[in-house]
Short mmCIF file of C-alpha atoms and ligand atoms in Angstrom, two decimals:
data_model
loop_
_atom_site.label_atom_id
_atom_site.label_comp_id
_atom_site.label_asym_id
_atom_site.label_seq_id
_atom_site.Cartn_x
_atom_site.Cartn_y
_atom_site.Cartn_z
CA MET A 1 -27.06 -36.00 -57.91
CA LYS A 2 -26.12 -34.45 -54.56
CA HIS A 3 -24.81 -36.89 -51.95
CA LEU A 4 -24.31 -36.48 -48.24
CA VAL A 5 -22.05 -39.06 -46.58
CA VAL A 6 -22.25 -39.13 -42.78
CA TYR A 7 -19.27 -41.02 -41.39
CA ALA A 8 -18.73 -42.15 -37.79
CA HIS A 9 -15.42 -43.85 -36.94
CA PRO A 10 -12.69 -42.48 -34.65
CA HIS A 11 -9.65 -43.86 -36.55
CA PRO A 12 -8.55 -42.54 -39.96
CA GLU A 13 -6.69 -45.84 -40.60
CA SER A 14 -9.74 -48.04 -39.94
CA PHE A 15 -11.48 -50.31 -42.44
CA ASN A 16 -14.49 -48.01 -42.17
CA HIS A 17 -12.27 -45.21 -43.44
CA ALA A 18 -11.30 -47.36 -46.43
CA ILE A 19 -15.05 -47.85 -47.05
CA LEU A 20 -15.52 -44.07 -46.88
CA GLU A 21 -12.72 -43.46 -49.41
CA THR A 22 -14.07 -46.15 -51.76
CA THR A 23 -17.62 -44.78 -51.55
CA VAL A 24 -16.62 -41.16 -52.17
CA SER A 25 -14.30 -42.07 -55.02
CA ALA A 26 -16.98 -44.24 -56.74
CA LEU A 27 -19.59 -41.48 -56.38
CA GLU A 28 -17.24 -38.82 -57.73
CA LYS A 29 -16.19 -41.07 -60.65
CA ASN A 30 -19.88 -41.30 -61.54
CA GLY A 31 -20.17 -37.52 -61.60
CA HIS A 32 -22.00 -37.01 -58.29
CA GLU A 33 -21.46 -34.05 -55.99
CA VAL A 34 -20.34 -35.37 -52.58
CA GLU A 35 -20.33 -33.75 -49.14
CA VAL A 36 -18.74 -35.74 -46.28
CA ARG A 37 -19.60 -35.03 -42.65
CA ASP A 38 -16.97 -36.86 -40.55
CA LEU A 39 -18.54 -36.65 -37.10
CA TYR A 40 -15.37 -37.35 -35.07
CA ALA A 41 -13.29 -34.92 -37.16
CA LEU A 42 -16.03 -32.31 -36.61
CA ASP A 43 -16.05 -33.14 -32.89
CA PHE A 44 -19.83 -33.26 -33.23
CA GLN A 45 -21.63 -32.78 -29.90
CA PRO A 46 -24.06 -35.72 -29.79
CA VAL A 47 -26.06 -35.14 -26.60
CA LEU A 48 -29.59 -33.85 -27.10
CA LYS A 49 -29.80 -31.43 -24.19
CA PRO A 50 -32.89 -29.90 -22.55
CA SER A 51 -31.75 -26.54 -23.97
CA ASP A 52 -31.72 -28.03 -27.50
CA LEU A 53 -35.29 -29.28 -27.11
CA LYS A 54 -36.45 -25.91 -25.84
CA ALA A 55 -34.61 -24.04 -28.61
CA ILE A 56 -35.99 -26.34 -31.36
CA LYS A 57 -39.51 -26.00 -29.97
CA THR A 58 -39.32 -22.22 -30.11
CA GLY A 59 -37.84 -22.16 -33.62
CA LYS A 60 -34.35 -21.18 -32.45
CA THR A 61 -32.51 -24.30 -33.62
CA PRO A 62 -28.90 -24.30 -32.31
CA SER A 63 -26.37 -23.36 -35.00
CA ASP A 64 -24.48 -26.70 -35.00
CA ILE A 65 -27.76 -28.56 -35.65
CA LYS A 66 -28.84 -26.04 -38.27
CA ILE A 67 -25.60 -26.49 -40.23
CA GLU A 68 -26.15 -30.26 -40.42
CA GLN A 69 -29.85 -29.87 -41.26
CA GLU A 70 -28.87 -27.63 -44.18
CA PHE A 71 -26.65 -30.43 -45.58
CA VAL A 72 -29.53 -32.92 -45.18
CA ALA A 73 -32.09 -30.55 -46.71
CA GLN A 74 -29.94 -29.92 -49.78
CA THR A 75 -29.01 -33.51 -50.58
CA ASP A 76 -30.71 -36.06 -52.84
CA ALA A 77 -29.16 -39.08 -51.11
CA ILE A 78 -27.77 -39.82 -47.66
CA THR A 79 -25.18 -42.53 -47.02
CA LEU A 80 -24.35 -43.57 -43.45
CA ILE A 81 -21.03 -45.39 -42.88
CA TYR A 82 -20.37 -46.78 -39.40
CA PRO A 83 -19.25 -49.84 -37.43
CA ILE A 84 -21.86 -51.72 -35.42
CA TRP A 85 -21.23 -50.99 -31.75
CA TRP A 86 -23.35 -52.80 -29.19
CA THR A 87 -25.60 -53.91 -32.04
CA GLY A 88 -26.39 -50.37 -33.14
CA LEU A 89 -25.06 -46.95 -34.04
CA PRO A 90 -21.93 -45.50 -32.36
CA ALA A 91 -23.14 -42.91 -29.84
CA ILE A 92 -21.83 -39.98 -31.88
CA LEU A 93 -24.02 -41.01 -34.84
CA LYS A 94 -27.02 -41.88 -32.67
CA GLY A 95 -26.69 -38.39 -31.20
CA TYR A 96 -26.45 -36.88 -34.70
CA ILE A 97 -29.79 -38.52 -35.54
CA ASP A 98 -31.30 -37.45 -32.18
CA ARG A 99 -30.34 -33.82 -32.73
CA VAL A 100 -30.35 -33.31 -36.51
CA PHE A 101 -33.40 -35.42 -37.46
CA SER A 102 -35.50 -33.31 -35.13
CA TYR A 103 -39.26 -32.87 -34.85
CA GLY A 104 -40.40 -30.32 -37.39
CA PHE A 105 -37.34 -30.93 -39.60
CA ALA A 106 -37.34 -34.69 -40.31
CA TYR A 107 -40.87 -35.57 -39.18
CA SER A 108 -43.95 -34.15 -37.56
CA TYR A 109 -47.31 -35.42 -36.41
CA GLY A 110 -50.34 -34.52 -38.49
CA GLU A 111 -54.01 -35.46 -38.62
CA LYS A 112 -53.21 -38.51 -40.73
CA GLY A 113 -50.28 -39.66 -38.59
CA ILE A 114 -46.62 -38.98 -39.25
CA ASN A 115 -45.55 -36.41 -41.83
CA GLN A 116 -42.36 -37.71 -43.44
CA LEU A 117 -40.54 -34.45 -44.08
CA LEU A 118 -37.48 -35.97 -45.82
CA ALA A 119 -39.50 -37.71 -48.54
CA GLY A 120 -37.91 -37.80 -51.99
CA LYS A 121 -34.39 -38.57 -50.72
CA LYS A 122 -32.60 -41.92 -50.99
CA GLY A 123 -30.76 -43.68 -48.15
CA PHE A 124 -27.82 -46.11 -48.20
CA ILE A 125 -26.10 -47.69 -45.18
CA ILE A 126 -22.76 -49.50 -44.94
CA ASN A 127 -21.93 -51.30 -41.69
CA THR A 128 -19.09 -53.47 -40.42
CA HIS A 129 -19.19 -55.75 -37.41
CA GLY A 130 -16.96 -58.24 -35.62
CA THR A 131 -19.40 -61.15 -35.34
CA PRO A 132 -19.42 -63.50 -38.36
CA LYS A 133 -22.20 -62.60 -40.82
CA GLU A 134 -23.77 -66.10 -40.70
CA ILE A 135 -24.21 -65.87 -36.91
CA TYR A 136 -25.89 -62.45 -37.12
CA ASP A 137 -28.08 -63.64 -40.03
CA GLU A 138 -29.15 -66.80 -38.18
CA MET A 139 -29.97 -65.16 -34.83
CA GLY A 140 -32.01 -62.37 -36.49
CA MET A 141 -29.54 -59.63 -35.60
CA THR A 142 -28.98 -58.62 -39.25
CA ALA A 143 -32.73 -58.23 -39.69
CA GLY A 144 -32.93 -56.31 -36.40
CA ILE A 145 -30.15 -53.92 -37.42
CA LYS A 146 -31.83 -53.36 -40.80
CA ILE A 147 -35.29 -52.72 -39.41
CA THR A 148 -34.17 -50.24 -36.76
CA SER A 149 -32.07 -48.21 -39.23
CA ASP A 150 -33.66 -48.63 -42.68
CA MET A 151 -37.22 -48.48 -41.34
CA GLY A 152 -36.81 -46.80 -37.94
CA ILE A 153 -34.70 -43.90 -39.20
CA PHE A 154 -34.85 -43.68 -43.01
CA ASP A 155 -38.38 -44.85 -43.82
CA PHE A 156 -39.83 -43.13 -40.72
CA THR A 157 -38.70 -39.77 -42.10
CA GLY A 158 -39.62 -40.59 -45.73
CA ILE A 159 -36.10 -41.43 -46.96
CA GLU A 160 -36.24 -44.40 -49.34
CA PRO A 161 -33.79 -47.10 -48.17
CA VAL A 162 -32.12 -48.27 -51.38
CA GLU A 163 -29.42 -50.61 -50.06
CA HIS A 164 -27.83 -51.73 -46.78
CA LEU A 165 -24.49 -53.56 -46.79
CA LEU A 166 -23.31 -55.36 -43.66
CA PHE A 167 -19.82 -56.87 -43.49
CA GLY A 168 -19.04 -59.35 -40.70
CA SER A 169 -15.80 -60.69 -39.14
CA VAL A 170 -14.01 -57.49 -40.18
CA PRO A 171 -11.28 -57.50 -37.47
CA ASP A 172 -10.02 -61.01 -38.35
CA ILE A 173 -11.16 -61.91 -41.86
CA GLY A 174 -7.87 -61.03 -43.64
CA GLU A 175 -6.69 -58.69 -46.39
CA GLU A 176 -8.15 -60.51 -49.41
CA ALA A 177 -11.66 -60.65 -47.97
CA LEU A 178 -11.45 -56.97 -47.00
CA LYS A 179 -10.45 -56.11 -50.58
CA ASP A 180 -13.47 -58.07 -51.85
CA MET A 181 -15.71 -56.10 -49.47
CA LEU A 182 -14.39 -52.80 -50.86
CA LYS A 183 -15.05 -54.12 -54.37
CA GLN A 184 -18.62 -54.88 -53.31
CA VAL A 185 -18.98 -51.33 -51.97
CA GLU A 186 -17.79 -49.89 -55.29
CA GLU A 187 -20.06 -52.18 -57.35
CA THR A 188 -23.06 -51.35 -55.17
CA VAL A 189 -22.48 -47.59 -55.50
CA ASN A 190 -22.17 -48.01 -59.28
CA THR A 191 -25.43 -49.99 -59.37
CA ILE A 192 -27.71 -47.99 -57.09
CA PHE A 193 -26.69 -44.41 -57.99
C1 FMN B 1 -17.51 -50.15 -28.51
C2 FMN B 1 -17.56 -51.31 -29.46
C3 FMN B 1 -18.71 -52.08 -29.55
C4 FMN B 1 -18.80 -53.12 -30.46
N1 FMN B 1 -19.96 -53.84 -30.56
C5 FMN B 1 -20.08 -54.82 -31.47
C6 FMN B 1 -21.31 -55.54 -31.62
O1 FMN B 1 -22.32 -55.29 -30.96
N2 FMN B 1 -21.35 -56.54 -32.54
C7 FMN B 1 -20.28 -56.88 -33.31
O2 FMN B 1 -20.38 -57.80 -34.11
N3 FMN B 1 -19.11 -56.19 -33.22
C8 FMN B 1 -18.99 -55.17 -32.33
N4 FMN B 1 -17.82 -54.45 -32.23
C9 FMN B 1 -16.74 -54.73 -33.20
C10 FMN B 1 -16.74 -53.69 -34.34
O3 FMN B 1 -18.00 -53.62 -34.99
C11 FMN B 1 -15.69 -54.03 -35.38
O4 FMN B 1 -14.44 -54.07 -34.73
C12 FMN B 1 -15.64 -53.00 -36.51
O5 FMN B 1 -16.83 -53.02 -37.23
C13 FMN B 1 -14.49 -53.27 -37.46
O6 FMN B 1 -14.33 -52.17 -38.35
P1 FMN B 1 -13.10 -51.13 -38.17
O7 FMN B 1 -11.84 -51.94 -38.36
O8 FMN B 1 -13.29 -50.11 -39.24
O9 FMN B 1 -13.21 -50.56 -36.77
C14 FMN B 1 -17.70 -53.42 -31.30
C15 FMN B 1 -16.52 -52.65 -31.19
C16 FMN B 1 -16.45 -51.61 -30.29
C17 FMN B 1 -15.18 -50.79 -30.20
#
């Protein structure tokens, strides 16, 4: 199976980077073909500009968007790995979605409503956050994060959300708990793909 991993964290020594390494290594061990798009390393330009909209509308998609769309088009599964920032996606990843999941590529409007142009692909998300998991679960934030990403981005475009892991208290939970989280990442990859 072809896998695209879109990764958004500025520090190579972060826990998110350890999640990236664990995910890629588990996928490769299972014989999958993996492509990683590290948005900070690529210095991805995340702002959807008026010129982008005009270019996309006239079929002249800018080359940096086209490159990323080619990776999306050719993959069977997309995994997003990112920390929760202000209860959502880091701006660089939000901008990737704004620009790459464009009208006419990821979705369009038809007579029967929305055409989900990425149907047939699978989607997996791994998030970390600072707030304890129980607090986010209890206040409805976990559900909110899941609905806006699994449904609002994946399902909206036809991608089937297969799993969404959220790890809380990451900055202060300690080494052993972090190791357990990485084990959970590996086990989940082994189970769902
Ligand atoms: C700009 C910014 C915004 C953040 N917003 C949130 C937030 O809304 N909720 C939360 O629980 N943690 C928030 N955090 C904490 C990060 O999610 C947390 O430090 C990160 O997931 C830990 O993983 P890392 O060590 O790989 O960075 C924020 C951190 C930053 C830098």
